[in-house]
Short mmCIF file of C-alpha atoms in Angstrom, two decimals:
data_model
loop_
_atom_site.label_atom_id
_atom_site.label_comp_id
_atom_site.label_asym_id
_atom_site.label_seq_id
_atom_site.Cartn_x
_atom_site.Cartn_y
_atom_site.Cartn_z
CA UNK A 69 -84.33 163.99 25.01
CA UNK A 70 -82.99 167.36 25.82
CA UNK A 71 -84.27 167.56 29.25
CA UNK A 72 -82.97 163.95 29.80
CA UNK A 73 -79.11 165.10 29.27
CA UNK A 74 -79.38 168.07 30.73
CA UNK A 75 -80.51 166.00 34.27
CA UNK A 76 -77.79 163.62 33.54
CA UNK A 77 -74.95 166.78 33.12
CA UNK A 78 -76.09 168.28 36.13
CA UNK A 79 -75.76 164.73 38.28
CA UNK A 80 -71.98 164.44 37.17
CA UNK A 81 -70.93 167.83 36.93
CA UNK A 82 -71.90 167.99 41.14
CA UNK A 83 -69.31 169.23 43.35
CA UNK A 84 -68.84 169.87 46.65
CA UNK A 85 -68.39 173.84 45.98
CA UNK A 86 -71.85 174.21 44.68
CA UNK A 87 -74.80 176.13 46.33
CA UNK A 88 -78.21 175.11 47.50
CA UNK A 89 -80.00 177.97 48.19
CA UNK A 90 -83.84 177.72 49.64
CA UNK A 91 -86.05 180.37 49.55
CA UNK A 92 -88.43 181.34 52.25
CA UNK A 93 -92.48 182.99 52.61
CA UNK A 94 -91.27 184.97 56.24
CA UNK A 95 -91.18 187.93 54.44
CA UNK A 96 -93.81 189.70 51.91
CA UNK A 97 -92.88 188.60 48.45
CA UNK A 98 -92.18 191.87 46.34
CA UNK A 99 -94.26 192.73 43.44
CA UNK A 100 -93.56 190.92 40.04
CA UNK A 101 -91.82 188.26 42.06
CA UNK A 102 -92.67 184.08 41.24
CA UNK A 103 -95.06 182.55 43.83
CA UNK A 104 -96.80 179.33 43.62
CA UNK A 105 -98.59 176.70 45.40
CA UNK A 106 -96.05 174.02 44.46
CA UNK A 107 -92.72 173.81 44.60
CA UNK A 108 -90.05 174.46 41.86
CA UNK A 109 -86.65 173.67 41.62
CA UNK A 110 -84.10 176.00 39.39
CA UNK A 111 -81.09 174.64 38.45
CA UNK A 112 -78.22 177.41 36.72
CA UNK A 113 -76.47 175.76 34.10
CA UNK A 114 -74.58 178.94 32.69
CA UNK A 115 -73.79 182.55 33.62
CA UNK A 116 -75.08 184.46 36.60
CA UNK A 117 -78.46 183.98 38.05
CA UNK A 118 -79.46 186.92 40.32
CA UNK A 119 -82.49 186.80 42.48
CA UNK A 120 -84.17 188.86 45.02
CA UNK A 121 -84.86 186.28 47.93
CA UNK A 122 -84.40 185.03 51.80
CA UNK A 123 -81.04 183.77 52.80
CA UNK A 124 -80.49 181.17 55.48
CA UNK A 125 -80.89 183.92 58.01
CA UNK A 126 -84.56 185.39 56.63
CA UNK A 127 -82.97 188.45 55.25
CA UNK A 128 -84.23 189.91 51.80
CA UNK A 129 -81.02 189.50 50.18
CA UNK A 130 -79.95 189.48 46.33
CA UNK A 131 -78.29 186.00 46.15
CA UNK A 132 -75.99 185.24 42.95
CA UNK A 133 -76.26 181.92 41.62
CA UNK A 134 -73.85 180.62 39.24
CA UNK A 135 -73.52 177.80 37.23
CA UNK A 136 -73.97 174.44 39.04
CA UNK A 137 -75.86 176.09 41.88
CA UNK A 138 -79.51 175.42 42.57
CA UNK A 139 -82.34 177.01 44.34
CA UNK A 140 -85.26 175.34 45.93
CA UNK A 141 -88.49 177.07 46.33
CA UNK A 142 -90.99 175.26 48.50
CA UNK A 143 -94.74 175.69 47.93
CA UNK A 144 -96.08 179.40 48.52
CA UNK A 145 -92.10 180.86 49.21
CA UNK A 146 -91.11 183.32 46.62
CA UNK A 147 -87.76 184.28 44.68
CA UNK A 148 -87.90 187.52 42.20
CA UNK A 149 -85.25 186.66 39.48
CA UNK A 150 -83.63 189.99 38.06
CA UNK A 151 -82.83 188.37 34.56
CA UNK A 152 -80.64 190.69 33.32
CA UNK A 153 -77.65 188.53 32.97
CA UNK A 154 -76.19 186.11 30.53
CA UNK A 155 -77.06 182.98 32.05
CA UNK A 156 -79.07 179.65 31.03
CA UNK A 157 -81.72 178.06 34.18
CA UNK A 158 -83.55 175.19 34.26
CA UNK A 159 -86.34 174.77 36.04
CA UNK A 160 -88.62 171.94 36.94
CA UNK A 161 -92.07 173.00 38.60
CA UNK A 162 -93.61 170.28 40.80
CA UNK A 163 -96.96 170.45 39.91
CA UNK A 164 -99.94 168.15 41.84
CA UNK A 165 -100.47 165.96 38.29
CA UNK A 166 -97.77 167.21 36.35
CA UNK A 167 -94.14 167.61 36.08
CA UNK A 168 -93.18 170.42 34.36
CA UNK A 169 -89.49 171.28 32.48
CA UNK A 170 -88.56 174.66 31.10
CA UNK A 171 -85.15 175.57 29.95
CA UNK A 172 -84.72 179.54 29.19
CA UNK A 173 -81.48 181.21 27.95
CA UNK A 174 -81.26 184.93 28.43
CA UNK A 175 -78.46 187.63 26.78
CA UNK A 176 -77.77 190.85 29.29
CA UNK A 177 -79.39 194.06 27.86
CA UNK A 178 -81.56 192.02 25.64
CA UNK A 179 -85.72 191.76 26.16
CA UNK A 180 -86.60 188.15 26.43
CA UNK A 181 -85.20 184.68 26.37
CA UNK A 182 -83.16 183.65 23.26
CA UNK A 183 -84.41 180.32 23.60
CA UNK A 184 -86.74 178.43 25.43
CA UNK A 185 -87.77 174.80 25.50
CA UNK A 186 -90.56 173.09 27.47
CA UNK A 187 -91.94 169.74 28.55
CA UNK A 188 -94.04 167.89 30.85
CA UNK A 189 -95.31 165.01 31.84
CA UNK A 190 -97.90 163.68 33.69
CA UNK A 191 -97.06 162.49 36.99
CA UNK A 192 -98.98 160.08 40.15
CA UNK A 193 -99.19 161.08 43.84
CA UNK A 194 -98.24 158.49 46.15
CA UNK A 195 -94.72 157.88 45.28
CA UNK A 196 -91.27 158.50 46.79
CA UNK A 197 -91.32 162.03 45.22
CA UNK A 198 -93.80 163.32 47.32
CA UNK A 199 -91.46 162.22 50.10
CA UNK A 200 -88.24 163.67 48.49
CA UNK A 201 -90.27 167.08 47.81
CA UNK A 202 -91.12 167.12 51.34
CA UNK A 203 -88.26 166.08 53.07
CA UNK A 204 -86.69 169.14 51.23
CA UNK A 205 -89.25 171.69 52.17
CA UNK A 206 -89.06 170.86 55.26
CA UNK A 207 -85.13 171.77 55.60
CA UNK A 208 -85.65 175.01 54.14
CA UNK A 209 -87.13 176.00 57.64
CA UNK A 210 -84.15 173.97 59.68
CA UNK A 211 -80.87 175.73 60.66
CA UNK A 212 -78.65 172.83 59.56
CA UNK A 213 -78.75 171.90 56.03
CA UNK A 214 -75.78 170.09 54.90
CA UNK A 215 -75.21 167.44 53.75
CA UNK A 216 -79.05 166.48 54.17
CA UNK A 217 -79.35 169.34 51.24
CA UNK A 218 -76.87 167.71 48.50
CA UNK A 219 -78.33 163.94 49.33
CA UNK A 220 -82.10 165.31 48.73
CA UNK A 221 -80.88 167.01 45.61
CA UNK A 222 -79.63 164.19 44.19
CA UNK A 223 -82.51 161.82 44.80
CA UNK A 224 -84.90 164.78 43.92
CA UNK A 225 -82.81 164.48 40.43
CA UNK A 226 -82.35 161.09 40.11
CA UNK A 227 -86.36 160.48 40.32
CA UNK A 228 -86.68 163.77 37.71
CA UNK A 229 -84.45 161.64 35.11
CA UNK A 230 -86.06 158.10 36.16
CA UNK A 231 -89.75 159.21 34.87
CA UNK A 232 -88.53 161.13 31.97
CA UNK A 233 -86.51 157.64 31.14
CA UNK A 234 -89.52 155.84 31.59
CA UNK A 235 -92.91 158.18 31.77
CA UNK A 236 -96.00 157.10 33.11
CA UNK A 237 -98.46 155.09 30.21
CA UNK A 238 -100.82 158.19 30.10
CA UNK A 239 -97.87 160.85 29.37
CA UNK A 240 -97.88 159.22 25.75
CA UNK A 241 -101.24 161.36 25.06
CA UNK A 242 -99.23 164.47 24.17
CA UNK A 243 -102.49 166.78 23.66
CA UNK A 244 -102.69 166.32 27.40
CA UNK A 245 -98.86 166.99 28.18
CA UNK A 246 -99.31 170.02 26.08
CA UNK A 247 -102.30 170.67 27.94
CA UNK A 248 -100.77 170.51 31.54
CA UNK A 249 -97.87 172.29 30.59
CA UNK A 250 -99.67 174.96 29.49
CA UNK A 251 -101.86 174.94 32.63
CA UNK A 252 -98.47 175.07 34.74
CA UNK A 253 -96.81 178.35 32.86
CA UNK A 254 -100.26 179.68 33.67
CA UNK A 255 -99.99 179.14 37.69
CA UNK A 256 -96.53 180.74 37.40
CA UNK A 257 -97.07 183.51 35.67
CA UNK A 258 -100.80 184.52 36.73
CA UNK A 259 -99.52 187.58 37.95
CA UNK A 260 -98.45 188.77 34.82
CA UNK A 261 -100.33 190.14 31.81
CA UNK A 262 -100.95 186.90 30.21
CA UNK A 263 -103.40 187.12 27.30
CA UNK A 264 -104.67 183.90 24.84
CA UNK A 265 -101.97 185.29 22.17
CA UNK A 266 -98.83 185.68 24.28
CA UNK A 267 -99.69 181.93 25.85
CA UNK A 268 -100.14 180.30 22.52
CA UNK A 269 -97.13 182.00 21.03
CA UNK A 270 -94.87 180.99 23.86
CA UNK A 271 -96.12 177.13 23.11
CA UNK A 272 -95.53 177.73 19.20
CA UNK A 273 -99.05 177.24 18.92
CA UNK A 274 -102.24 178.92 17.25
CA UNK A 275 -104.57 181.33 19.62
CA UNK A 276 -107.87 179.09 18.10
CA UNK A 277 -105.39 175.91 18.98
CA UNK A 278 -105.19 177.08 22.26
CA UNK A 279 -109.02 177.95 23.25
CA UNK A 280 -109.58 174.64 21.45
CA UNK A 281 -107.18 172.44 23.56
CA UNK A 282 -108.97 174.30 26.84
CA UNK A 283 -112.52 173.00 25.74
CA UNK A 284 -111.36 169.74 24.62
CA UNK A 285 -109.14 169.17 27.54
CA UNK A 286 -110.14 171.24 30.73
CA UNK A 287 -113.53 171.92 32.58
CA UNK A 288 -113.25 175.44 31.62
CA UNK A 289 -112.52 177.68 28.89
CA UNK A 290 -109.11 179.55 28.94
CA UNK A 291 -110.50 182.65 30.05
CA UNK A 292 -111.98 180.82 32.68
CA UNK A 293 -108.99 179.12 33.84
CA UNK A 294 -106.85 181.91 33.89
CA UNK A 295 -109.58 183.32 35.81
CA UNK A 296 -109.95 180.59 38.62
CA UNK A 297 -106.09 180.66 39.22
CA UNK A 298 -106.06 184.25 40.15
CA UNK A 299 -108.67 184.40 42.45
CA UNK A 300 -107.38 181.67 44.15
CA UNK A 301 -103.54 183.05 44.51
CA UNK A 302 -105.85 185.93 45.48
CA UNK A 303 -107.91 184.49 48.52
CA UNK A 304 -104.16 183.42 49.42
CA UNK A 305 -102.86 186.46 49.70
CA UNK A 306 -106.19 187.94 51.17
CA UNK A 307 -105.58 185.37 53.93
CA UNK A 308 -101.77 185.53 54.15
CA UNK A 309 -100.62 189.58 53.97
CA UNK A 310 -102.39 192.68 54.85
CA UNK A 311 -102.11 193.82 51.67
CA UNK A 312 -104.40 196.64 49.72
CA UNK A 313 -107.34 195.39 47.81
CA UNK A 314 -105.42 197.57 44.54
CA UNK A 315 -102.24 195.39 45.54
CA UNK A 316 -103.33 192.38 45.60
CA UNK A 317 -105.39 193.35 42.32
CA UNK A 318 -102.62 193.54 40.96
CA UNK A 319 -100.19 190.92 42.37
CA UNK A 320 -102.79 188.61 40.65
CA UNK A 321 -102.80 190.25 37.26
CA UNK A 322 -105.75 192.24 37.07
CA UNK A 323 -105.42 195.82 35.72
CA UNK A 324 -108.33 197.30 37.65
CA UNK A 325 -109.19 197.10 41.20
CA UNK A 326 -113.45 197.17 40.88
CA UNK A 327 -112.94 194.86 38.21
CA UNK A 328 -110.94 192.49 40.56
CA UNK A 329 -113.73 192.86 43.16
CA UNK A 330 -116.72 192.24 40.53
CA UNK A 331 -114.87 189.19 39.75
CA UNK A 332 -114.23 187.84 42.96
CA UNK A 333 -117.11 188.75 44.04
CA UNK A 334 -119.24 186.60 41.16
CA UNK A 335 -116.53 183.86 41.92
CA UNK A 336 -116.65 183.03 45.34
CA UNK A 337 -120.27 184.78 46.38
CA UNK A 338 -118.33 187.85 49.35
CA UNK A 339 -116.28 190.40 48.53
CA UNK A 340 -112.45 190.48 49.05
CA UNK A 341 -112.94 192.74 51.98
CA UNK A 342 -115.68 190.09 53.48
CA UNK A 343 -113.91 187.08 52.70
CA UNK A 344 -110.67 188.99 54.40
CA UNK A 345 -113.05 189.46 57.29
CA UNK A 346 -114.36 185.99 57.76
CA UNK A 347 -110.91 184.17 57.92
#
């Protein structure tokens, strides 16, 4: 498997030289930036990766990440990549059931990825990787960070490689894996102007695949779904930042600000502005 070797390269090609970077939630997250409520690792395996992020001192700072470096991003911090570089990332999303695996390749000057490959697998709460995710979220906040950094990395990796080796029984069901990985690029990029074409395409899939998988698999139709994640990134930010009701419309994808507030509004029973109020 792909994602197997890559894991394995990445464990043997360590050195000492090579960055950790964490990112941080101190500041507000700029628009168009990545911002979830689990935590992701990205690992550069070629090129230049340039992001928009906290340093180690909580300064918005563009950080360069090159090849063998990684960057941590705890649950709810934020990193803005600039992708407009050669480079190649991968980068493993944490989710609560789900472990998710995307490798993109990118060409400066050149709209989109050259190639992409996903996977995921579904994963079990209880285990040691809870601990390791943890352990490593909590460092981002502490002063001192080596060598504690490089030993969580490695276990962090070492587990990543150990389920793909040997998933869980129910990651066999691939509908579901395709299902959950699907559900993962959508609580990544709800900000963006996700529609059911551009999803299904990015999967290699058809659009009437898609909606089908959603009422076969989920509770909800895709719509729905897509839906349900942005209002709750929304009552985040609504609790979080003082921004705009038009900002964080748009932060969480929708084009229209009363259309934003309709929607909440039906979904949750107050308005934005109310719900703001009430916290």
């Amino acid at each position: 498997m792909v994602f197997q070797d890559l894991i394995c390269s990445v464990l043997n090609e360590r050195e000492p030289f090579h960055n950790i970077w964490f990112a941080g939630d101190f500041h507000t997250p700029p628009e168009c930036s990545y911002q979830v409520n689990f935590p992701r690792l990205e690992l550069v395996l070629d090129g230049e990766y340039i992001n928009e992020m906290e340093d180690h001192q909580r300064k918005v700072s563009q950080i360069v990440a090159k090849a063998g470096d990684a960057i941590f991003i705890p649950p709810n911090c934020w990193n803005k990549p600039d992708w407009d570089t050669d480079c190649s990332v991968l980068s493993i999303l944490f989710g609560r059931r789900q472990l998710g695996l995307s490798l993109v390749s990118k060409r400066k000057g050149e709209q989109g990825f050259y190639d992409i490959q996903k996977h995921s697998l579904q994963t079990r709460s209880g285990f040691a990787i809870d601990n390791i995710l943890e352990a490593l979220s909590s460092l981002a906040r502490e002063n001192i960070k080596k060598p504690m950094d490089e030993l969580l990395l490695q276990a962090l990796l070492q587990y990543c490689k150990t389920m793909l080796e040997a998933p869980a029984e129910a990651s066999h069901n691939r509908v579901q894996d395709l299902y959950q990985g699907i559900c993962i690029y959508i609580q990544e990029n709800f900000h963006r102007q996700i529609t059911r074409d551009s999803i299904a395409s990015r999967f290699s899939i058809s659009s009437n695949h898609l909606s089908r998988l959603f009422r076969q698999q989920g509770h909800m139709t895709l719509a729905d779904y897509i839906t349900w994640v942005r209002i709750d990134r929304a009552k985040f930010m609504l609790k979080k930042y003082n921004f705009k009701l038009n900002e964080v419309s748009v932060r969480c994808g929708f084009k229209d600000v009363n259309y934003f507030c309709r929607v909440f509004k039906n979904r949750t029973g107050r308005t934005p502005s109310d719900y703001r109020g009430s916290i």
